[in-house]
Amino acid sequence: MSFFGTFLLSQLGFSDRSAALSNCLSSLAGTAGAITATLAVDKVGRRLLVIGSLLLLALINTLMMVLELLYEATNWMGLGHAFLLIFIAFLFIFSAGAGPAAWFIGAELSTQETRARVQAASIGAQYITCFLSPIIYFPLQR
């Protein structure tokens, strides 16, 4: 999200400067989520972190879509601020659950003989999609 967060926030009425600063804060929320997950994983368990975060992310994505549609209809700046809060929650929850899943699920669910290949494919898929996301997203905005 940090690749095109500034653009999304600009589309919701934020100035370029406000959008960039807000995107920076959002990225810090992702870092805080990763730290929280590191501290909570042994107490809560990976399964709850991953499944809970995926369910919450589905809800958050739906809310973000609804806010975007409402903003297009009303141009009310308050919706942009609500979007920003949900955007920050998205990054925190992703980083606390589903985001780092590629780093450990492959190692835990595969045999010793296939572990390196499974983990390489899992992490590779995550990095490739992170790379392709802005490449696909930006041209769609023209």
mmCIF file of N, CA and C in Angstrom, residues 17-142:
data_model
loop_
_atom_site.group_PDB
_atom_site.id
_atom_site.type_symbol
_atom_site.label_atom_id
_atom_site.label_comp_id
_atom_site.label_asym_id
_atom_site.label_seq_id
_atom_site.Cartn_x
_atom_site.Cartn_y
_atom_site.Cartn_z
ATOM 1 N N ARG A 17 1.314 17.207 0.168
ATOM 2 C CA ARG A 17 2.113 17.162 1.396
ATOM 3 C C ARG A 17 1.416 16.335 2.481
ATOM 4 N N SER A 18 0.128 16.574 2.681
ATOM 5 C CA SER A 18 -0.629 15.824 3.692
ATOM 6 C C SER A 18 -0.699 14.346 3.335
ATOM 7 N N ALA A 19 -0.867 14.062 2.054
ATOM 8 C CA ALA A 19 -0.926 12.667 1.614
ATOM 9 C C ALA A 19 0.401 11.963 1.867
ATOM 10 N N ALA A 20 1.514 12.632 1.584
ATOM 11 C CA ALA A 20 2.835 12.030 1.809
ATOM 12 C C ALA A 20 3.094 11.801 3.292
ATOM 13 N N LEU A 21 2.760 12.784 4.131
ATOM 14 C CA LEU A 21 2.949 12.609 5.575
ATOM 15 C C LEU A 21 2.040 11.527 6.135
ATOM 16 N N SER A 22 0.816 11.476 5.670
ATOM 17 C CA SER A 22 -0.115 10.441 6.118
ATOM 18 C C SER A 22 0.344 9.063 5.686
ATOM 19 N N ASN A 23 0.888 8.974 4.479
ATOM 20 C CA ASN A 23 1.401 7.695 4.006
ATOM 21 C C ASN A 23 2.602 7.250 4.841
ATOM 22 N N CYS A 24 3.429 8.192 5.261
ATOM 23 C CA CYS A 24 4.559 7.879 6.141
ATOM 24 C C CYS A 24 4.053 7.314 7.463
ATOM 25 N N LEU A 25 3.037 7.952 8.038
ATOM 26 C CA LEU A 25 2.447 7.450 9.285
ATOM 27 C C LEU A 25 1.847 6.055 9.089
ATOM 28 N N SER A 26 1.251 5.842 7.937
ATOM 29 C CA SER A 26 0.687 4.530 7.633
ATOM 30 C C SER A 26 1.778 3.464 7.586
ATOM 31 N N SER A 27 2.896 3.806 6.996
ATOM 32 C CA SER A 27 4.014 2.861 6.944
ATOM 33 C C SER A 27 4.539 2.550 8.343
ATOM 34 N N LEU A 28 4.554 3.549 9.199
ATOM 35 C CA LEU A 28 4.958 3.310 10.590
ATOM 36 C C LEU A 28 3.966 2.393 11.292
ATOM 37 N N ALA A 29 2.689 2.480 10.931
ATOM 38 C CA ALA A 29 1.691 1.568 11.499
ATOM 39 C C ALA A 29 1.995 0.139 11.088
ATOM 40 N N GLY A 30 2.469 -0.054 9.866
ATOM 41 C CA GLY A 30 2.869 -1.392 9.426
ATOM 42 C C GLY A 30 4.030 -1.927 10.242
ATOM 43 N N THR A 31 4.993 -1.069 10.538
ATOM 44 C CA THR A 31 6.121 -1.474 11.368
ATOM 45 C C THR A 31 5.647 -1.825 12.771
ATOM 46 N N ALA A 32 4.740 -1.019 13.327
ATOM 47 C CA ALA A 32 4.192 -1.305 14.662
ATOM 48 C C ALA A 32 3.433 -2.632 14.661
ATOM 49 N N GLY A 33 2.732 -2.937 13.571
ATOM 50 C CA GLY A 33 2.034 -4.215 13.464
ATOM 51 C C GLY A 33 2.985 -5.386 13.467
ATOM 52 N N ALA A 34 4.098 -5.260 12.762
ATOM 53 C CA ALA A 34 5.090 -6.338 12.733
ATOM 54 C C ALA A 34 5.709 -6.553 14.112
ATOM 55 N N ILE A 35 5.980 -5.472 14.809
ATOM 56 C CA ILE A 35 6.533 -5.592 16.164
ATOM 57 C C ILE A 35 5.512 -6.231 17.094
ATOM 58 N N THR A 36 4.259 -5.822 16.977
ATOM 59 C CA THR A 36 3.194 -6.407 17.797
ATOM 60 C C THR A 36 3.069 -7.899 17.535
ATOM 61 N N ALA A 37 3.110 -8.289 16.268
ATOM 62 C CA ALA A 37 3.013 -9.709 15.931
ATOM 63 C C ALA A 37 4.171 -10.495 16.519
ATOM 64 N N THR A 38 5.353 -9.931 16.477
ATOM 65 C CA THR A 38 6.527 -10.600 17.030
ATOM 66 C C THR A 38 6.353 -10.860 18.517
ATOM 67 N N LEU A 39 5.788 -9.894 19.215
ATOM 68 C CA LEU A 39 5.591 -10.036 20.652
ATOM 69 C C LEU A 39 4.393 -10.927 20.991
ATOM 70 N N ALA A 40 3.384 -10.961 20.115
ATOM 71 C CA ALA A 40 2.146 -11.675 20.430
ATOM 72 C C ALA A 40 2.074 -13.087 19.883
ATOM 73 N N VAL A 41 2.931 -13.444 18.954
ATOM 74 C CA VAL A 41 2.792 -14.722 18.257
ATOM 75 C C VAL A 41 2.845 -15.922 19.212
ATOM 76 N N ASP A 42 3.682 -15.893 20.199
ATOM 77 C CA ASP A 42 3.772 -17.022 21.123
ATOM 78 C C ASP A 42 2.596 -17.075 22.090
ATOM 79 N N LYS A 43 2.028 -15.936 22.410
ATOM 80 C CA LYS A 43 0.897 -15.895 23.347
ATOM 81 C C LYS A 43 -0.427 -16.188 22.663
ATOM 82 N N VAL A 44 -0.611 -15.650 21.461
ATOM 83 C CA VAL A 44 -1.883 -15.775 20.755
ATOM 84 C C VAL A 44 -1.879 -16.967 19.807
ATOM 85 N N GLY A 45 -0.767 -17.219 19.177
ATOM 86 C CA GLY A 45 -0.663 -18.295 18.194
ATOM 87 C C GLY A 45 -0.750 -17.765 16.778
ATOM 88 N N ARG A 46 -0.049 -18.418 15.885
ATOM 89 C CA ARG A 46 0.005 -17.968 14.491
ATOM 90 C C ARG A 46 -1.326 -18.139 13.787
ATOM 91 N N ARG A 47 -2.002 -19.239 14.092
ATOM 92 C CA ARG A 47 -3.268 -19.513 13.419
ATOM 93 C C ARG A 47 -4.268 -18.377 13.651
ATOM 94 N N LEU A 48 -4.438 -17.965 14.887
ATOM 95 C CA LEU A 48 -5.361 -16.877 15.202
ATOM 96 C C LEU A 48 -4.912 -15.572 14.556
ATOM 97 N N LEU A 49 -3.614 -15.294 14.565
ATOM 98 C CA LEU A 49 -3.117 -14.068 13.934
ATOM 99 C C LEU A 49 -3.413 -14.047 12.440
ATOM 100 N N VAL A 50 -3.168 -15.164 11.757
ATOM 101 C CA VAL A 50 -3.351 -15.197 10.305
ATOM 102 C C VAL A 50 -4.838 -15.192 9.942
ATOM 103 N N ILE A 51 -5.621 -16.092 10.533
ATOM 104 C CA ILE A 51 -7.048 -16.172 10.188
ATOM 105 C C ILE A 51 -7.775 -14.896 10.623
ATOM 106 N N GLY A 52 -7.493 -14.438 11.834
ATOM 107 C CA GLY A 52 -8.129 -13.202 12.306
ATOM 108 C C GLY A 52 -7.781 -12.015 11.443
ATOM 109 N N SER A 53 -6.523 -11.914 11.041
ATOM 110 C CA SER A 53 -6.131 -10.767 10.211
ATOM 111 C C SER A 53 -6.762 -10.851 8.832
ATOM 112 N N LEU A 54 -6.878 -12.037 8.254
ATOM 113 C CA LEU A 54 -7.499 -12.155 6.933
ATOM 114 C C LEU A 54 -8.977 -11.766 6.975
ATOM 115 N N LEU A 55 -9.671 -12.159 8.028
ATOM 116 C CA LEU A 55 -11.077 -11.768 8.168
ATOM 117 C C LEU A 55 -11.210 -10.258 8.354
ATOM 118 N N LEU A 56 -10.374 -9.691 9.213
ATOM 119 C CA LEU A 56 -10.409 -8.247 9.421
ATOM 120 C C LEU A 56 -10.027 -7.478 8.158
ATOM 121 N N LEU A 57 -9.066 -7.997 7.406
ATOM 122 C CA LEU A 57 -8.647 -7.328 6.168
ATOM 123 C C LEU A 57 -9.767 -7.333 5.133
ATOM 124 N N ALA A 58 -10.541 -8.413 5.072
ATOM 125 C CA ALA A 58 -11.680 -8.441 4.153
ATOM 126 C C ALA A 58 -12.690 -7.360 4.534
ATOM 127 N N LEU A 59 -12.956 -7.227 5.816
ATOM 128 C CA LEU A 59 -13.873 -6.195 6.288
ATOM 129 C C LEU A 59 -13.321 -4.796 6.005
ATOM 130 N N ILE A 60 -12.055 -4.595 6.283
ATOM 131 C CA ILE A 60 -11.434 -3.287 6.069
ATOM 132 C C ILE A 60 -11.421 -2.918 4.586
ATOM 133 N N ASN A 61 -11.123 -3.865 3.716
ATOM 134 C CA ASN A 61 -11.142 -3.578 2.270
ATOM 135 C C ASN A 61 -12.539 -3.168 1.820
ATOM 136 N N THR A 62 -13.558 -3.822 2.362
ATOM 137 C CA THR A 62 -14.930 -3.460 2.030
ATOM 138 C C THR A 62 -15.239 -2.044 2.499
ATOM 139 N N LEU A 63 -14.839 -1.707 3.725
ATOM 140 C CA LEU A 63 -15.057 -0.360 4.244
ATOM 141 C C LEU A 63 -14.322 0.695 3.411
ATOM 142 N N MET A 64 -13.103 0.384 2.996
ATOM 143 C CA MET A 64 -12.343 1.329 2.173
ATOM 144 C C MET A 64 -13.046 1.573 0.837
ATOM 145 N N MET A 65 -13.594 0.516 0.254
ATOM 146 C CA MET A 65 -14.300 0.656 -1.013
ATOM 147 C C MET A 65 -15.560 1.508 -0.835
ATOM 148 N N VAL A 66 -16.306 1.261 0.236
ATOM 149 C CA VAL A 66 -17.518 2.028 0.503
ATOM 150 C C VAL A 66 -17.178 3.505 0.715
ATOM 151 N N LEU A 67 -16.122 3.781 1.496
ATOM 152 C CA LEU A 67 -15.723 5.176 1.720
ATOM 153 C C LEU A 67 -15.303 5.858 0.424
ATOM 154 N N GLU A 68 -14.609 5.155 -0.429
ATOM 155 C CA GLU A 68 -14.196 5.723 -1.718
ATOM 156 C C GLU A 68 -15.417 6.068 -2.565
ATOM 157 N N LEU A 69 -16.396 5.172 -2.605
ATOM 158 C CA LEU A 69 -17.608 5.426 -3.379
ATOM 159 C C LEU A 69 -18.411 6.595 -2.796
ATOM 160 N N LEU A 70 -18.485 6.657 -1.470
ATOM 161 C CA LEU A 70 -19.181 7.768 -0.821
ATOM 162 C C LEU A 70 -18.482 9.097 -1.092
ATOM 163 N N TYR A 71 -17.151 9.065 -1.087
ATOM 164 C CA TYR A 71 -16.410 10.295 -1.359
ATOM 165 C C TYR A 71 -16.645 10.772 -2.791
ATOM 166 N N GLU A 72 -16.658 9.846 -3.731
ATOM 167 C CA GLU A 72 -16.910 10.227 -5.121
ATOM 168 C C GLU A 72 -18.284 10.869 -5.276
ATOM 169 N N ALA A 73 -19.259 10.399 -4.464
ATOM 170 C CA ALA A 73 -20.613 10.936 -4.553
ATOM 171 C C ALA A 73 -20.768 12.273 -3.827
ATOM 172 N N THR A 74 -19.995 12.489 -2.740
ATOM 173 C CA THR A 74 -20.227 13.667 -1.901
ATOM 174 C C THR A 74 -19.075 14.670 -1.878
ATOM 175 N N ASN A 75 -17.844 14.220 -2.140
ATOM 176 C CA ASN A 75 -16.637 15.051 -2.028
ATOM 177 C C ASN A 75 -16.456 15.642 -0.623
ATOM 178 N N TRP A 76 -16.948 14.961 0.382
ATOM 179 C CA TRP A 76 -16.818 15.417 1.765
ATOM 180 C C TRP A 76 -15.468 14.973 2.319
ATOM 181 N N MET A 77 -14.654 15.935 2.742
ATOM 182 C CA MET A 77 -13.284 15.668 3.203
ATOM 183 C C MET A 77 -13.248 14.765 4.439
ATOM 184 N N GLY A 78 -14.271 14.794 5.257
ATOM 185 C CA GLY A 78 -14.313 13.929 6.442
ATOM 186 C C GLY A 78 -14.188 12.460 6.090
ATOM 187 N N LEU A 79 -14.684 12.073 4.924
ATOM 188 C CA LEU A 79 -14.551 10.691 4.479
ATOM 189 C C LEU A 79 -13.089 10.363 4.180
ATOM 190 N N GLY A 80 -12.348 11.346 3.714
ATOM 191 C CA GLY A 80 -10.917 11.131 3.465
ATOM 192 C C GLY A 80 -10.169 10.833 4.758
ATOM 193 N N HIS A 81 -10.529 11.533 5.829
ATOM 194 C CA HIS A 81 -9.886 11.276 7.114
ATOM 195 C C HIS A 81 -10.290 9.910 7.673
ATOM 196 N N ALA A 82 -11.563 9.536 7.484
ATOM 197 C CA ALA A 82 -12.010 8.200 7.904
ATOM 198 C C ALA A 82 -11.260 7.128 7.110
ATOM 199 N N PHE A 83 -11.071 7.381 5.817
ATOM 200 C CA PHE A 83 -10.325 6.444 4.970
ATOM 201 C C PHE A 83 -8.896 6.290 5.482
ATOM 202 N N LEU A 84 -8.293 7.401 5.865
ATOM 203 C CA LEU A 84 -6.924 7.353 6.371
ATOM 204 C C LEU A 84 -6.828 6.483 7.621
ATOM 205 N N LEU A 85 -7.762 6.627 8.535
ATOM 206 C CA LEU A 85 -7.747 5.800 9.747
ATOM 207 C C LEU A 85 -7.901 4.318 9.414
ATOM 208 N N ILE A 86 -8.784 4.015 8.480
ATOM 209 C CA ILE A 86 -8.973 2.611 8.083
ATOM 210 C C ILE A 86 -7.752 2.106 7.330
ATOM 211 N N PHE A 87 -7.142 2.961 6.543
ATOM 212 C CA PHE A 87 -5.917 2.627 5.815
ATOM 213 C C PHE A 87 -4.791 2.266 6.791
ATOM 214 N N ILE A 88 -4.658 3.056 7.860
ATOM 215 C CA ILE A 88 -3.646 2.780 8.888
ATOM 216 C C ILE A 88 -3.957 1.460 9.589
ATOM 217 N N ALA A 89 -5.228 1.218 9.893
ATOM 218 C CA ALA A 89 -5.625 -0.052 10.516
ATOM 219 C C ALA A 89 -5.307 -1.223 9.591
ATOM 220 N N PHE A 90 -5.543 -1.039 8.274
ATOM 221 C CA PHE A 90 -5.232 -2.093 7.306
ATOM 222 C C PHE A 90 -3.757 -2.476 7.382
ATOM 223 N N LEU A 91 -2.894 -1.489 7.328
ATOM 224 C CA LEU A 91 -1.458 -1.782 7.336
ATOM 225 C C LEU A 91 -1.013 -2.417 8.650
ATOM 226 N N PHE A 92 -1.559 -1.954 9.767
ATOM 227 C CA PHE A 92 -1.215 -2.542 11.061
ATOM 228 C C PHE A 92 -1.643 -4.004 11.103
ATOM 229 N N ILE A 93 -2.877 -4.295 10.718
ATOM 230 C CA ILE A 93 -3.404 -5.660 10.796
ATOM 231 C C ILE A 93 -2.706 -6.572 9.792
ATOM 232 N N PHE A 94 -2.449 -6.082 8.590
ATOM 233 C CA PHE A 94 -1.728 -6.889 7.605
ATOM 234 C C PHE A 94 -0.347 -7.265 8.137
ATOM 235 N N SER A 95 0.341 -6.307 8.707
ATOM 236 C CA SER A 95 1.694 -6.552 9.209
ATOM 237 C C SER A 95 1.699 -7.430 10.458
ATOM 238 N N ALA A 96 0.602 -7.432 11.183
ATOM 239 C CA ALA A 96 0.529 -8.254 12.388
ATOM 240 C C ALA A 96 0.093 -9.682 12.098
ATOM 241 N N GLY A 97 -0.475 -9.940 10.931
ATOM 242 C CA GLY A 97 -0.996 -11.277 10.669
ATOM 243 C C GLY A 97 -0.586 -11.862 9.342
ATOM 244 N N ALA A 98 -1.329 -11.529 8.301
ATOM 245 C CA ALA A 98 -1.139 -12.166 6.999
ATOM 246 C C ALA A 98 0.171 -11.782 6.317
ATOM 247 N N GLY A 99 0.676 -10.594 6.551
ATOM 248 C CA GLY A 99 1.888 -10.123 5.879
ATOM 249 C C GLY A 99 3.100 -11.016 6.067
ATOM 250 N N PRO A 100 3.473 -11.299 7.303
ATOM 251 C CA PRO A 100 4.653 -12.142 7.511
ATOM 252 C C PRO A 100 4.393 -13.640 7.388
ATOM 253 N N ALA A 101 3.156 -14.030 7.042
ATOM 254 C CA ALA A 101 2.823 -15.462 6.962
ATOM 255 C C ALA A 101 3.729 -16.214 5.992
ATOM 256 N N ALA A 102 4.111 -15.565 4.902
ATOM 257 C CA ALA A 102 4.964 -16.231 3.910
ATOM 258 C C ALA A 102 6.303 -16.647 4.493
ATOM 259 N N TRP A 103 6.713 -15.978 5.545
ATOM 260 C CA TRP A 103 8.017 -16.275 6.123
ATOM 261 C C TRP A 103 8.019 -17.518 7.011
ATOM 262 N N PHE A 104 6.871 -17.894 7.559
ATOM 263 C CA PHE A 104 6.907 -19.039 8.475
ATOM 264 C C PHE A 104 6.010 -20.196 8.078
ATOM 265 N N ILE A 105 4.931 -19.982 7.372
ATOM 266 C CA ILE A 105 4.023 -21.082 7.058
ATOM 267 C C ILE A 105 4.704 -22.118 6.170
ATOM 268 N N GLY A 106 5.427 -21.663 5.163
ATOM 269 C CA GLY A 106 6.121 -22.614 4.292
ATOM 270 C C GLY A 106 7.083 -23.500 5.048
ATOM 271 N N ALA A 107 7.789 -22.934 5.992
ATOM 272 C CA ALA A 107 8.756 -23.715 6.776
ATOM 273 C C ALA A 107 8.064 -24.686 7.722
ATOM 274 N N GLU A 108 6.910 -24.327 8.223
ATOM 275 C CA GLU A 108 6.227 -25.181 9.192
ATOM 276 C C GLU A 108 5.395 -26.289 8.567
ATOM 277 N N LEU A 109 4.920 -26.092 7.351
ATOM 278 C CA LEU A 109 4.009 -27.055 6.742
ATOM 279 C C LEU A 109 4.667 -27.999 5.744
ATOM 280 N N SER A 110 5.916 -27.841 5.483
ATOM 281 C CA SER A 110 6.573 -28.685 4.491
ATOM 282 C C SER A 110 7.609 -29.589 5.149
ATOM 283 N N THR A 111 7.980 -30.611 4.405
ATOM 284 C CA THR A 111 9.003 -31.534 4.909
ATOM 285 C C THR A 111 10.378 -30.884 4.783
ATOM 286 N N GLN A 112 11.332 -31.461 5.438
ATOM 287 C CA GLN A 112 12.696 -30.930 5.413
ATOM 288 C C GLN A 112 13.257 -30.883 3.993
ATOM 289 N N GLU A 113 12.906 -31.879 3.180
ATOM 290 C CA GLU A 113 13.437 -31.953 1.818
ATOM 291 C C GLU A 113 12.886 -30.850 0.912
ATOM 292 N N THR A 114 11.655 -30.427 1.146
ATOM 293 C CA THR A 114 11.029 -29.438 0.267
ATOM 294 C C THR A 114 10.954 -28.044 0.891
ATOM 295 N N ARG A 115 11.383 -27.903 2.113
ATOM 296 C CA ARG A 115 11.222 -26.647 2.850
ATOM 297 C C ARG A 115 11.816 -25.442 2.122
ATOM 298 N N ALA A 116 13.014 -25.559 1.619
ATOM 299 C CA ALA A 116 13.667 -24.413 0.964
ATOM 300 C C ALA A 116 12.895 -23.979 -0.279
ATOM 301 N N ARG A 117 12.445 -24.950 -1.087
ATOM 302 C CA ARG A 117 11.703 -24.602 -2.306
ATOM 303 C C ARG A 117 10.347 -23.976 -1.981
ATOM 304 N N VAL A 118 9.651 -24.538 -0.988
ATOM 305 C CA VAL A 118 8.335 -24.011 -0.614
ATOM 306 C C VAL A 118 8.469 -22.588 -0.065
ATOM 307 N N GLN A 119 9.432 -22.386 0.783
ATOM 308 C CA GLN A 119 9.599 -21.057 1.364
ATOM 309 C C GLN A 119 10.062 -20.053 0.308
ATOM 310 N N ALA A 120 10.929 -20.466 -0.588
ATOM 311 C CA ALA A 120 11.374 -19.570 -1.653
ATOM 312 C C ALA A 120 10.199 -19.189 -2.557
ATOM 313 N N ALA A 121 9.335 -20.147 -2.887
ATOM 314 C CA ALA A 121 8.171 -19.858 -3.724
ATOM 315 C C ALA A 121 7.197 -18.931 -2.997
ATOM 316 N N SER A 122 6.991 -19.172 -1.729
ATOM 317 C CA SER A 122 6.057 -18.358 -0.945
ATOM 318 C C SER A 122 6.532 -16.908 -0.831
ATOM 319 N N ILE A 123 7.769 -16.730 -0.449
ATOM 320 C CA ILE A 123 8.321 -15.384 -0.290
ATOM 321 C C ILE A 123 8.473 -14.711 -1.653
ATOM 322 N N GLY A 124 8.885 -15.489 -2.656
ATOM 323 C CA GLY A 124 9.008 -14.947 -4.006
ATOM 324 C C GLY A 124 7.673 -14.432 -4.529
ATOM 325 N N ALA A 125 6.605 -15.186 -4.291
ATOM 326 C CA ALA A 125 5.270 -14.756 -4.722
ATOM 327 C C ALA A 125 4.879 -13.449 -4.036
ATOM 328 N N GLN A 126 5.202 -13.332 -2.767
ATOM 329 C CA GLN A 126 4.872 -12.110 -2.042
ATOM 330 C C GLN A 126 5.637 -10.910 -2.615
ATOM 331 N N TYR A 127 6.912 -11.062 -2.860
ATOM 332 C CA TYR A 127 7.697 -9.942 -3.393
ATOM 333 C C TYR A 127 7.315 -9.609 -4.834
ATOM 334 N N ILE A 128 7.027 -10.610 -5.640
ATOM 335 C CA ILE A 128 6.636 -10.350 -7.032
ATOM 336 C C ILE A 128 5.318 -9.597 -7.082
ATOM 337 N N THR A 129 4.343 -9.994 -6.252
ATOM 338 C CA THR A 129 3.069 -9.287 -6.263
ATOM 339 C C THR A 129 3.211 -7.871 -5.707
ATOM 340 N N CYS A 130 4.095 -7.677 -4.741
ATOM 341 C CA CYS A 130 4.350 -6.311 -4.249
ATOM 342 C C CYS A 130 4.978 -5.457 -5.334
ATOM 343 N N PHE A 131 5.794 -6.055 -6.180
ATOM 344 C CA PHE A 131 6.427 -5.331 -7.279
ATOM 345 C C PHE A 131 5.417 -5.033 -8.390
ATOM 346 N N LEU A 132 4.569 -6.016 -8.707
ATOM 347 C CA LEU A 132 3.625 -5.852 -9.804
ATOM 348 C C LEU A 132 2.451 -4.948 -9.457
ATOM 349 N N SER A 133 2.092 -4.875 -8.205
ATOM 350 C CA SER A 133 0.922 -4.106 -7.796
ATOM 351 C C SER A 133 0.965 -2.654 -8.276
ATOM 352 N N PRO A 134 2.012 -1.882 -8.010
ATOM 353 C CA PRO A 134 2.010 -0.508 -8.516
ATOM 354 C C PRO A 134 2.157 -0.430 -10.032
ATOM 355 N N ILE A 135 2.811 -1.401 -10.632
ATOM 356 C CA ILE A 135 2.962 -1.393 -12.089
ATOM 357 C C ILE A 135 1.599 -1.546 -12.757
ATOM 358 N N ILE A 136 0.738 -2.360 -12.168
ATOM 359 C CA ILE A 136 -0.607 -2.559 -12.707
ATOM 360 C C ILE A 136 -1.525 -1.410 -12.294
ATOM 361 N N TYR A 137 -1.397 -0.944 -11.065
ATOM 362 C CA TYR A 137 -2.327 0.040 -10.509
ATOM 363 C C TYR A 137 -2.203 1.419 -11.154
ATOM 364 N N PHE A 138 -0.990 1.916 -11.287
ATOM 365 C CA PHE A 138 -0.813 3.273 -11.802
ATOM 366 C C PHE A 138 -1.395 3.481 -13.210
ATOM 367 N N PRO A 139 -1.152 2.590 -14.171
ATOM 368 C CA PRO A 139 -1.754 2.813 -15.503
ATOM 369 C C PRO A 139 -3.285 2.799 -15.485
ATOM 370 N N LEU A 140 -3.901 2.104 -14.549
ATOM 371 C CA LEU A 140 -5.355 2.067 -14.475
ATOM 372 C C LEU A 140 -5.946 3.421 -14.100
ATOM 373 N N GLN A 141 -5.143 4.296 -13.531
ATOM 374 C CA GLN A 141 -5.628 5.600 -13.076
ATOM 375 C C GLN A 141 -5.644 6.639 -14.179
ATOM 376 N N ARG A 142 -5.174 6.318 -15.352
ATOM 377 C CA ARG A 142 -5.126 7.297 -16.462
ATOM 378 C C ARG A 142 -6.409 7.364 -17.219
#
